Coordinates of C-alpha atoms and ligand atoms in Angstrom, one line a residue:
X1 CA -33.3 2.0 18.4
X2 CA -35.0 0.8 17.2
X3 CA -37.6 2.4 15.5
X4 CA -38.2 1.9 12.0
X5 CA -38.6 5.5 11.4
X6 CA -39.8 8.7 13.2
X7 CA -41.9 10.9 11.5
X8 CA -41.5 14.2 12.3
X9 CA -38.7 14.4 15.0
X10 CA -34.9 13.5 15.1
X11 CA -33.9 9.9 16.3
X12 CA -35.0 9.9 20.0
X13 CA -32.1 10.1 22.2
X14 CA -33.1 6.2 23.9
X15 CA -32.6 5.1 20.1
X16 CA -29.4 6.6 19.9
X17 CA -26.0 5.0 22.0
X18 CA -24.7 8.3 24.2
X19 CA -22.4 6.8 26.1
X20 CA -18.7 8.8 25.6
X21 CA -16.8 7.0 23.1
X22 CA -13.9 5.0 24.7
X23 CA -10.8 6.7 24.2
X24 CA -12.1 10.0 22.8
X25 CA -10.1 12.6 24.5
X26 CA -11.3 16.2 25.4
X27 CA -11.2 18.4 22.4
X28 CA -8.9 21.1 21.8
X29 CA -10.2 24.5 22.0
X30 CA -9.2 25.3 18.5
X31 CA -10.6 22.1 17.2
X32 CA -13.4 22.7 14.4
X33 CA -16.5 21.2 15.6
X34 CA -19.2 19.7 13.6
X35 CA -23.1 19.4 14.6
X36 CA -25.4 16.6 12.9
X37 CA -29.1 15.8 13.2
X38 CA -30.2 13.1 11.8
X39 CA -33.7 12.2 10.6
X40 CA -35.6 9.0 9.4
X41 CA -34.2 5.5 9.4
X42 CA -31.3 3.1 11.1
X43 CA -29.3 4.1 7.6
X44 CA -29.2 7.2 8.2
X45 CA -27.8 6.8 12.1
X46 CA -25.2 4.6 10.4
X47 CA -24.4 7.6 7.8
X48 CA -24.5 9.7 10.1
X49 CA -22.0 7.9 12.3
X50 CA -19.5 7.6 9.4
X51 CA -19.9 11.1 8.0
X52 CA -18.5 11.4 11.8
X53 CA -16.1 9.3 11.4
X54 CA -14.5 11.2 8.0
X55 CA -14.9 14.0 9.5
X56 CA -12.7 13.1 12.8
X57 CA -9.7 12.2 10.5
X58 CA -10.4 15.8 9.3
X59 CA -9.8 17.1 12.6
X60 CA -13.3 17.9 13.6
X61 CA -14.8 17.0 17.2
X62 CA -18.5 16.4 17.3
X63 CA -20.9 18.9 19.4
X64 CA -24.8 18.5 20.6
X65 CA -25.0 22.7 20.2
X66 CA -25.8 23.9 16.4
X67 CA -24.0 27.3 17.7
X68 CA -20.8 26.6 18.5
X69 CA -20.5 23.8 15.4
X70 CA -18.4 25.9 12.4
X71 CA -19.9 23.1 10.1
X72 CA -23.7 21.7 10.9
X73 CA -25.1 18.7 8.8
X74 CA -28.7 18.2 8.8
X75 CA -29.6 14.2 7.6
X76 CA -32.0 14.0 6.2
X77 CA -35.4 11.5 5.6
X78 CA -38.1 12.2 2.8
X79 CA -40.4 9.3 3.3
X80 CA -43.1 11.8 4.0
X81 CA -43.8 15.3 3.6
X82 CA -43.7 16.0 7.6
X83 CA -40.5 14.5 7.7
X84 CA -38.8 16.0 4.6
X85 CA -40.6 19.9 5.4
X86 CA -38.8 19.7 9.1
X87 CA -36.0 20.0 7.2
X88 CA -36.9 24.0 6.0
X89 CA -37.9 25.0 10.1
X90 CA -34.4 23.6 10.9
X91 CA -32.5 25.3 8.1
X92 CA -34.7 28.5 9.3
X93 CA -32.5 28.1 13.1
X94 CA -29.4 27.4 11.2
X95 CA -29.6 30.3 9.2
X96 CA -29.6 32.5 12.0
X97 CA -27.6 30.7 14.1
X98 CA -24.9 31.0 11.4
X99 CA -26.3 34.9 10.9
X100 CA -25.2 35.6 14.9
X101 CA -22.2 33.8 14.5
X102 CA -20.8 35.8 11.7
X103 CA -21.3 38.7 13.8
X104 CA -19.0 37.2 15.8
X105 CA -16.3 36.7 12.9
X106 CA -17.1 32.7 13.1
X107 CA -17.6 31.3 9.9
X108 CA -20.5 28.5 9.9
X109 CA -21.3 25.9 7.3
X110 CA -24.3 24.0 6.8
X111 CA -25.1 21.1 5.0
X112 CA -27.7 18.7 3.8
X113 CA -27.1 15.3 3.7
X114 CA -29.5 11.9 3.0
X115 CA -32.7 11.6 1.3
X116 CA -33.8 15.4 1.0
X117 CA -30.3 15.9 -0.3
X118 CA -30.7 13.2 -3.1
X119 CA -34.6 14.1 -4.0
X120 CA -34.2 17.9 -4.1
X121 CA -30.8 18.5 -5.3
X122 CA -30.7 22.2 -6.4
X123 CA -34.0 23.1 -5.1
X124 CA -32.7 23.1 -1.4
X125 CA -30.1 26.1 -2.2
X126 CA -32.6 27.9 -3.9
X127 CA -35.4 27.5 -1.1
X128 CA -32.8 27.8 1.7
X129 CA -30.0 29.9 0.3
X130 CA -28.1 29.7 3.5
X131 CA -27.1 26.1 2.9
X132 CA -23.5 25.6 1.6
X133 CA -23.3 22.1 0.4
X134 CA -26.0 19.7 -0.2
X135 CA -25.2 15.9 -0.5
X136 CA -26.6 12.6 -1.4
X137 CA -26.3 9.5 0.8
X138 CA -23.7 8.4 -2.3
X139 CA -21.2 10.6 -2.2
X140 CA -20.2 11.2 2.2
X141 CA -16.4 9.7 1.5
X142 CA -16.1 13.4 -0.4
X143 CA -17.4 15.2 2.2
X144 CA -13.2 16.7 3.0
X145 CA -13.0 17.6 -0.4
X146 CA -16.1 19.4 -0.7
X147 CA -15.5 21.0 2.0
X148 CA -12.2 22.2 1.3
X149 CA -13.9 23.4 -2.1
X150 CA -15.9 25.5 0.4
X151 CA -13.0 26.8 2.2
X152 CA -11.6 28.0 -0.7
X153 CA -14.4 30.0 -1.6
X154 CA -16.9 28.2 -3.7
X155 CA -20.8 28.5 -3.4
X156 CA -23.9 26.2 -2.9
X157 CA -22.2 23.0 -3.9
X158 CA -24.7 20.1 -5.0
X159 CA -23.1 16.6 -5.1
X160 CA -25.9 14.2 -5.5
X161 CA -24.4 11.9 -8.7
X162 CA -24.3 8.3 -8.1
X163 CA -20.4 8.0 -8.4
X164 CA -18.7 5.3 -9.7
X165 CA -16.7 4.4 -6.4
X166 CA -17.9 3.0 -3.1
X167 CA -18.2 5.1 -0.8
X168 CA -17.8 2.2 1.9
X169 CA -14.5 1.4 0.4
X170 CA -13.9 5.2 0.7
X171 CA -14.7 5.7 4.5
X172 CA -12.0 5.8 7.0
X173 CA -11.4 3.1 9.5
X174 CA -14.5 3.2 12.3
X175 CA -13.8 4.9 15.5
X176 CA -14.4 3.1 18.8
X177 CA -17.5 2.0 19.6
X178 CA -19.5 4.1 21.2
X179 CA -21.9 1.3 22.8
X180 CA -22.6 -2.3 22.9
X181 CA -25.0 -2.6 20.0
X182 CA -24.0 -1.0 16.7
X183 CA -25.5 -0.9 12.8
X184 CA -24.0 -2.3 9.9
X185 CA -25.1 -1.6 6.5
X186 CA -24.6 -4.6 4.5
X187 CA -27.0 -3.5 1.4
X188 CA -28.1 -0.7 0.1
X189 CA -31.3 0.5 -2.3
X190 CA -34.1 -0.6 -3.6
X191 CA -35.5 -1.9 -6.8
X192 CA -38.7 -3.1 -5.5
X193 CA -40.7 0.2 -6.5
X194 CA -44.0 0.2 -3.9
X195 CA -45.8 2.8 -5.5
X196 CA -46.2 5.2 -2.5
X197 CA -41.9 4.7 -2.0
X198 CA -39.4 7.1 -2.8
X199 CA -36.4 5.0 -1.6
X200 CA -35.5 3.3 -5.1
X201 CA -35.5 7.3 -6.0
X202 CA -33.3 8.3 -3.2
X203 CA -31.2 5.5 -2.4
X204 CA -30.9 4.1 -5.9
X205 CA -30.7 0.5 -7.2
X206 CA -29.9 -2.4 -4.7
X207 CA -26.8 -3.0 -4.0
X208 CA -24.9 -5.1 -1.9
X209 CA -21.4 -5.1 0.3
X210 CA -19.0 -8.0 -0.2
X211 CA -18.5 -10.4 2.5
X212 CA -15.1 -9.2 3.5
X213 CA -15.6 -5.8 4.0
X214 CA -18.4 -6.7 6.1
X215 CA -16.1 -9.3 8.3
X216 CA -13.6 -6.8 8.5
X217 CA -16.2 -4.0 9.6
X218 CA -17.8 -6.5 12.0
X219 CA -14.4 -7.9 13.7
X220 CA -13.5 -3.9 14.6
X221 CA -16.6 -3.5 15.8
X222 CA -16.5 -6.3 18.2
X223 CA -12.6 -5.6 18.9
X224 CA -13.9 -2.0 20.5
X225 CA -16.9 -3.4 22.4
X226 CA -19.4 -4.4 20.4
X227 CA -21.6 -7.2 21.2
X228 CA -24.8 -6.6 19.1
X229 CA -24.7 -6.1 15.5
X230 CA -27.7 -5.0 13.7
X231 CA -27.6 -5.4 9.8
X232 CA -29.3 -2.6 7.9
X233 CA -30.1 -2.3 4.3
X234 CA -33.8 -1.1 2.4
X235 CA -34.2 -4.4 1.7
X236 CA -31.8 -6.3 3.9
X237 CA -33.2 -10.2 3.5
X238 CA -32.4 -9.5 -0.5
X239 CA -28.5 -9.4 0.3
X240 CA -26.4 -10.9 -2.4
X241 CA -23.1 -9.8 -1.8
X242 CA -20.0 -11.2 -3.8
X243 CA -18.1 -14.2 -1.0
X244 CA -14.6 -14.6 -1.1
X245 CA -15.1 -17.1 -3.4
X246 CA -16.8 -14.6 -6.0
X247 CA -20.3 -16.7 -5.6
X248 CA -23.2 -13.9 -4.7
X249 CA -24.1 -15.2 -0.8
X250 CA -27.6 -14.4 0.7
X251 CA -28.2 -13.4 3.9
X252 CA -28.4 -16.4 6.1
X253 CA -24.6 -17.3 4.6
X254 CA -23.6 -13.7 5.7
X255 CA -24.9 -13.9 9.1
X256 CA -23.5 -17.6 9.5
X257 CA -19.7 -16.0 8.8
X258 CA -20.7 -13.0 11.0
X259 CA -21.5 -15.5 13.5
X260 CA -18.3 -17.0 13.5
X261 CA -17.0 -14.3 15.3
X262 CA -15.8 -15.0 19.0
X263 CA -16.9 -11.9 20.7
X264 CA -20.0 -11.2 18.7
X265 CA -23.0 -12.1 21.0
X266 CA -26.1 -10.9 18.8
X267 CA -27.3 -10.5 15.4
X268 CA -30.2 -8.9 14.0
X269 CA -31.0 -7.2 10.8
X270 CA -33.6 -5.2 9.2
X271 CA -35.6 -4.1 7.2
X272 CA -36.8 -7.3 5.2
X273 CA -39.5 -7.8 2.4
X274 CA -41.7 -10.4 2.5
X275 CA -40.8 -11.5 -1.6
X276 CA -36.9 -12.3 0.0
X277 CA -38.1 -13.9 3.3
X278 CA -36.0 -17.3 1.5
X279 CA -35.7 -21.0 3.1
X280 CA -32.2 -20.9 4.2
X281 CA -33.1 -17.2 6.1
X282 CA -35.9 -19.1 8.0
X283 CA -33.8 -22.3 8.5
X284 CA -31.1 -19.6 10.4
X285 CA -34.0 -18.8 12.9
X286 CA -33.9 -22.2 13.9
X287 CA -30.3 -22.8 13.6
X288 CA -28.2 -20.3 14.2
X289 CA -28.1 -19.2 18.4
X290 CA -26.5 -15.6 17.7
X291 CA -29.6 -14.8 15.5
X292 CA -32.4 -12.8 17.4
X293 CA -35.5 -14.2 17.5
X294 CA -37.0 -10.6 16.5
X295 CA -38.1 -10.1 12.6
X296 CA -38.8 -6.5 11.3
X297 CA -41.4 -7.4 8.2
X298 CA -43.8 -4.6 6.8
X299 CA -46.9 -6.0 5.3
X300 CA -48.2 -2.0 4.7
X301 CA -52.1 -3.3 4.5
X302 CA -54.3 -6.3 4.8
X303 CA -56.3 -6.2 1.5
X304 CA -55.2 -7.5 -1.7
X305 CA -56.7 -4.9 -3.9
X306 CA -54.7 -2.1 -1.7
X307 CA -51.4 -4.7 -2.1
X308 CA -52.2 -4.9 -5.5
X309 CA -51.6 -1.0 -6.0
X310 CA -49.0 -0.5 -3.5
X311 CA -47.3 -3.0 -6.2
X312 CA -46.2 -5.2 -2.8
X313 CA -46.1 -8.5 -4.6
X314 CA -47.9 -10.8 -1.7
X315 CA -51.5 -11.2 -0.8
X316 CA -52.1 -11.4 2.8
X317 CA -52.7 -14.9 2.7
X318 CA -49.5 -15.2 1.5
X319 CA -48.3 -12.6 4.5
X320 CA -49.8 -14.9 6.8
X321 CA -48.4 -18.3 5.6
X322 CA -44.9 -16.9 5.7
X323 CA -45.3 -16.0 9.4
X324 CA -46.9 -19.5 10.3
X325 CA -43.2 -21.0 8.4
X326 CA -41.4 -18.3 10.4
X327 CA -43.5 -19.2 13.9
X328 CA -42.5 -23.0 13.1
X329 CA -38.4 -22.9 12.4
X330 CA -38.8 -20.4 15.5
X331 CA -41.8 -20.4 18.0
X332 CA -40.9 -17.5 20.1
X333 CA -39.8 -15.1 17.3
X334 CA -41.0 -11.5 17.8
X335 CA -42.9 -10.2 15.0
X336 CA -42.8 -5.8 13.8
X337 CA -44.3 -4.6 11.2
X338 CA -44.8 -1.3 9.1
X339 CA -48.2 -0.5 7.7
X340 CA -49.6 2.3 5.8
X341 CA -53.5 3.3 6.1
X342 CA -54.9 5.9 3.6
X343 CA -53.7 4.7 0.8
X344 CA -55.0 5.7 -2.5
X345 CA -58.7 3.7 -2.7
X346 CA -58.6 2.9 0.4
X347 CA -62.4 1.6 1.7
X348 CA -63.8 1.1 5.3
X349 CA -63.8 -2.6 4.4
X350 CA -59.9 -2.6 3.4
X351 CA -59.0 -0.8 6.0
X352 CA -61.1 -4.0 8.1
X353 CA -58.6 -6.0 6.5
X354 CA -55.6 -4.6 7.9
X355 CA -56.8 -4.6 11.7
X356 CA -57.8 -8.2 11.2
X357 CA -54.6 -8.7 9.8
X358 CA -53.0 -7.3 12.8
X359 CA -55.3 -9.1 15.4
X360 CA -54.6 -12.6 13.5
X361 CA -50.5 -12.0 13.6
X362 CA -50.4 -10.7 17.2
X363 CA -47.2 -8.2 16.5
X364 CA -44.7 -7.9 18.9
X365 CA -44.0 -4.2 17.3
X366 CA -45.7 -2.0 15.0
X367 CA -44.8 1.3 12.9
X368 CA -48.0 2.6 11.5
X369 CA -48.4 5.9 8.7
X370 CA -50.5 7.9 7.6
X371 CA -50.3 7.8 3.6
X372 CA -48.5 10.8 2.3
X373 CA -48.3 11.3 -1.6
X374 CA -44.5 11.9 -2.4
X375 CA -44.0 14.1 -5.3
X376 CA -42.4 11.8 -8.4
X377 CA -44.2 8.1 -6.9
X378 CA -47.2 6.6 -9.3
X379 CA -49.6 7.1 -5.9
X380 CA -49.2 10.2 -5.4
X381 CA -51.1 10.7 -8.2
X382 CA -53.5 8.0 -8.1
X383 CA -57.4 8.6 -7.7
X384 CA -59.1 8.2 -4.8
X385 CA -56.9 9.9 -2.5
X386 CA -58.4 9.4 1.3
X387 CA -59.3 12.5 3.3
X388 CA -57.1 13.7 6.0
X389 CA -59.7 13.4 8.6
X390 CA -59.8 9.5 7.4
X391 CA -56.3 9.2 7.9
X392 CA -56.3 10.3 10.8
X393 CA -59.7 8.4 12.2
X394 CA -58.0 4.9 10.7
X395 CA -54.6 5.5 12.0
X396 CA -56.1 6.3 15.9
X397 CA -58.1 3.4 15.6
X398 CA -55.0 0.8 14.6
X399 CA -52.8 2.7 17.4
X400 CA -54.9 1.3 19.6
X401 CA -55.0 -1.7 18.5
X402 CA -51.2 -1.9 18.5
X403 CA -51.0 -0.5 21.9
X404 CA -52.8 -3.7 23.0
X405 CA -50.9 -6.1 20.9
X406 CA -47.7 -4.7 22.5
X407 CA -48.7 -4.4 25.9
X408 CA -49.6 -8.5 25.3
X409 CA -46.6 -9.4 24.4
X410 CA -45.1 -7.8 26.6
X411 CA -47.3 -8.9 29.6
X412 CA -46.2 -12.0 28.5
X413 CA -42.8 -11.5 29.6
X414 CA -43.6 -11.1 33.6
X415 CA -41.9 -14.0 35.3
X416 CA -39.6 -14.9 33.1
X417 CA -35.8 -14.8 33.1
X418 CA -34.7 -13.0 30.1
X419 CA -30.8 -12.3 28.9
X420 CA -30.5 -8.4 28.7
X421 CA -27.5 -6.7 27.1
X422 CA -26.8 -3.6 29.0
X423 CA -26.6 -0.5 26.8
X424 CA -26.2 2.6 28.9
X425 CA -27.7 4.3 32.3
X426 CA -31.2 4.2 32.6
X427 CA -33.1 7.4 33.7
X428 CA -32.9 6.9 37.7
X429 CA -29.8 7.0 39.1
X430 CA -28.1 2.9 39.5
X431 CA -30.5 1.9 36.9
X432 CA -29.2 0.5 33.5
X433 CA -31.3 -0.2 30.0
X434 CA -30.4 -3.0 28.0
X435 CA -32.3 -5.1 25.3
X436 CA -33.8 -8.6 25.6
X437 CA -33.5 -10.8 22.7
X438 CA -36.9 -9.9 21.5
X439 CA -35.5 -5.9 21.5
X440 CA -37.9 -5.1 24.3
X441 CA -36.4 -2.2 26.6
X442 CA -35.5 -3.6 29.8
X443 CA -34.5 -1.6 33.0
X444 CA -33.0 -3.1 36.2
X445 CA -31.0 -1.4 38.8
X446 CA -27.5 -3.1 38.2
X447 CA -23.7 -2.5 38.5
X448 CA -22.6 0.5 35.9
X449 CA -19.7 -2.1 34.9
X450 CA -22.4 -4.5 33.4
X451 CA -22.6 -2.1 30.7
X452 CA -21.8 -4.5 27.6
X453 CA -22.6 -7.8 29.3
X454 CA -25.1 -10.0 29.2
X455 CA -27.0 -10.3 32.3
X456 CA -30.2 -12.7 33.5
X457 CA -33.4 -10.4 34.4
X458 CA -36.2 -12.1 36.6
X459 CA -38.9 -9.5 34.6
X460 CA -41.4 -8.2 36.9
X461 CA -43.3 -5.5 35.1
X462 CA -44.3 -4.7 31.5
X463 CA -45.7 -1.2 30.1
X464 CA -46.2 -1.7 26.4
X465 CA -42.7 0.1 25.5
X466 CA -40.4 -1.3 28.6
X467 CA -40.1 -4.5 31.1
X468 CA -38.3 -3.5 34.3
X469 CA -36.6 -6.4 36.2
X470 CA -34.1 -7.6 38.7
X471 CA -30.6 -9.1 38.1
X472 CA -31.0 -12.7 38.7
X473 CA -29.0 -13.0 41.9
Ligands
LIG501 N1 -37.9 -1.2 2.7 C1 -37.9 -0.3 3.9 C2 -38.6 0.9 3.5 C3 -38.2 2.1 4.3 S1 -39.6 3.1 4.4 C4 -38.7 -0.9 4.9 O1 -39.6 -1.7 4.5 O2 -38.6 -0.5 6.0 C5 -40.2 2.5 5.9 C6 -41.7 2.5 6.0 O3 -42.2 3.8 5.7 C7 -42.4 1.7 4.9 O4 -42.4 0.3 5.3 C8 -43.7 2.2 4.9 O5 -44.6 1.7 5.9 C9 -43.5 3.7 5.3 N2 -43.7 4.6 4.1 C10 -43.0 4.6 3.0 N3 -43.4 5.5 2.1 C11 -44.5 6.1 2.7 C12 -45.5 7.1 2.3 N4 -45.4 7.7 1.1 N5 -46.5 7.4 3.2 C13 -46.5 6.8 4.4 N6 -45.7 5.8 4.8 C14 -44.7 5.5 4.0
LIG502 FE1 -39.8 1.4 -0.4 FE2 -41.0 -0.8 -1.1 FE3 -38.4 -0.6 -1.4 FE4 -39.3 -0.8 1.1 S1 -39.5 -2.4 -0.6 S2 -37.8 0.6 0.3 S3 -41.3 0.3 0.9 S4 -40.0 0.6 -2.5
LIG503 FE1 -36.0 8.3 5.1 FE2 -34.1 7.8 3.3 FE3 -34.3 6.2 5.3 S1 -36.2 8.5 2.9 S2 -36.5 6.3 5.7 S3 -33.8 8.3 5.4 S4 -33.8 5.7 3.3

């Protein structure tokens, strides 16, 4: 993790848990294997992760190779064009991939799944008519059924209705954990509308899991391992699922239950909007001890005219204020952000706005784009669409700027004694990476068996992505 997004490749493989799942034993050789690639947000590794799951119970074992996989699901992200055109170079490989493979009498399915799926429904079968099944983030719990549909000789199926059911409810059970930190998506959607956004369009109307399927979800979680639980949802700080007592509960009441969970270490969640940033949510920064001090909160750009037309809601005055409450429940709290330059009307002078913005908030983390008009959102088609060259001038120059931020606060790190939960190997052999409560990378040569603890870290080196350490003896 934990990157908000990644433009134009798949989640990195440090985002990613790759330890073996406990308990998974070697496949069969005639077991049917399944390849998937996912793209874009924490949702869709979640998705991706169930569609995995349903797909188990199925019988299917998963595979890093896209040619020896008899079905391979690309999910996918259209937040911008770079992102959502990958899509057609990897369909390209599939297609011959599956080509060579019916030479060999293997019969190979692909399918797209997530945001692509959802925004360009028929269009993907007709642009990439080697694709068998494409399928909105909605409808995974029918993944078996379409593809026994497919097995029994249908074409180009397109499932990207917004079914009555929930698909949650639909999912099988989840399989052991395959590390110590997992996602949980709790909510779902948007209805906030940012005009350069597609997700109310892709993802569809908020909505929200109840309590106890969430309990339920997180006790099995921590029952096979896991220690960290991140909470995922569009607009995650907007929670109001239905309690047990049929009262809607925000966020800070859901993470309060979650907290009551013995072997539950950590909680986090993102990504949040500054409109649903509410009292009680702050008050749990100062409260509750399982909640990081880390807060993912986009503010997009630092003028109020370019707010104003992203539709965002809040001035940056009113950005900044809500950090200073945030800074006082919690002092230490690690601040990322998301922020868009190039939008639509952007001027040198707004686009002063945002680096000040940046400088004054002194992010711990930062995921900066370049604007990219999505077909179907009121900017795309807004005047005063920046050059390219712009762009790319504005987002070098706030990069920078970033990079210094982060090196800061990470410099600011050297000498202490941070707790790091161990995640996996690190790169050099008896090294492991692990996460301090801030999310920072941290590697430190340590006992393989400290993988899912909690261990003290003297810190005695910071890059701006990483701190390296040594076990507090
Ligand atoms: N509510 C979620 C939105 C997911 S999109 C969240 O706030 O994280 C993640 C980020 O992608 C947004 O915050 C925004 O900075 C960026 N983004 C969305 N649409 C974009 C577009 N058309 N061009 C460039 N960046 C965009
Ligand atoms: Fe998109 Fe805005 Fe909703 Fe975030 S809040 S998902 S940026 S519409
Ligand atoms: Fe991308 Fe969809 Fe996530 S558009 S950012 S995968 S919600």
């Amino acid at each position: 993790m934990q990157s908000s997004l990644d433009d134009l490749e798949p989640i990195a493989s440090d985002d990613v848990a790759t330890q073996p799942g406990l308990g998974e034993g070697a496949p069969s050789p005639e077991a049917k294997r399944v390849f998937i690639k996912t793209f874009g947000c924490q949702m869709n590794v979640y998705d991706s992760e169930r569609m995995s799951e349903a797909l188990a119970a199925q019988g299917y074992v998963e595979t890093s190779e896209a040619s020896e996989a008899d079905l391979a699901i690309l999910n996918t992200c259209h937040i911008r064009e770079k992102a959502a055109e990958k899509v057609y170079s990897d369909l390209g490989r599939l297609r011959d991939i599956k080509r060579d493979r019916a030479k060999g009498g293997k019969e190979t399915f692909i399918a797209v799944a997530g945001c692509v799926a959802q925004a360009e429904g028929d269009e993907i079968v007709r642009r990439a008519p080697a694709v068998d099944l494409v399928v909105g983030p909605q409808s995974y719990h029918r993944l078996p059924e379409l593809l026994s549909r497919l097995r029994g000789g249908e074409k180009a199926l397109v499932e990207t209705a917004f079914p009555d059911e929930d698909k949650f409810d639909a999912l099988p059970d989840r399989r052991p954990a395959k590390a110590a930190s997992a996602f949980l998506t709790v909510q779902e959607g948007c209805d906030k509308f940012c005009t350069f956004c597609v997700v109310p369009y892709t993802r569809g109307m908020e909505f929200s899991r109840p309590v106890a399927a969430l309990m339920d979800e997180a006790r099995r979680l921590v029952d096979r391992g896991v220690r960290d639980i991140t909470l995922l949802g569009q607009n995650v700080n907007g929670y109001h699922g239905e309690g047990t007592d049929g009262e809607a509960k925000s966020l800070a009441a859901l993470i309060r239950e979650l907290a009551s969970i013995g072997g539950l270490q950590r909680i986090r969640y993102m990504t949040s909007h500054p409109r649903d940033m509410s009292d009680d949510l702050i008050a749990a920064h100062a409260h509750e001890e399982k909640l990081m001090p880390y807060l993912h909160l986009p503010f997009q750009a630092g003028s109020d005219r370019i707010l104003a037309a992203m539709n965002r809601k809040h001035t940056a005055a009113e950005y900044l204020r809500l950090i200073a409450r945030i800074r006082e429940a919690r002092p230490d709290i690690a601040l990322s952000t998301d922020i868009i330059v190039g939008f639509p009307g952007e001027t040198d002078q707004d686009f002063e706005d945002t680096l000040a913005l940046v400088k004054e908030v002194g992010f711990a983390h930062a995921f900066s784009f370049k604007y990219s008009p999505r077909p179907g959102t009121p900017a795309s088609t807004m005047d005063g669409q920046v050059p390219e060259d712009v762009k790319r001038e504005r987002l070098d120059r706030l990069q920078t700027l970033i990079e210094e931020c982060l090196a800061r606060f990470n410099g600011a790190s050297v000498g202490k004694t941070l707790p790091v939960l161990f995640e996996k190997a690190g790169r050099r052999e008896g090294q492991l990476v692990g996460r301090s409560p801030y999310l920072q990378l941290v590697h430190a040569d340590a006992d393989p068996a400290l993988v899912g603890s909690i261990v003290n870290v003297d810190i005695r080196s910071a890059g701006s992505n990483s701190l390296s350490g040594v076990i507090c003896g």
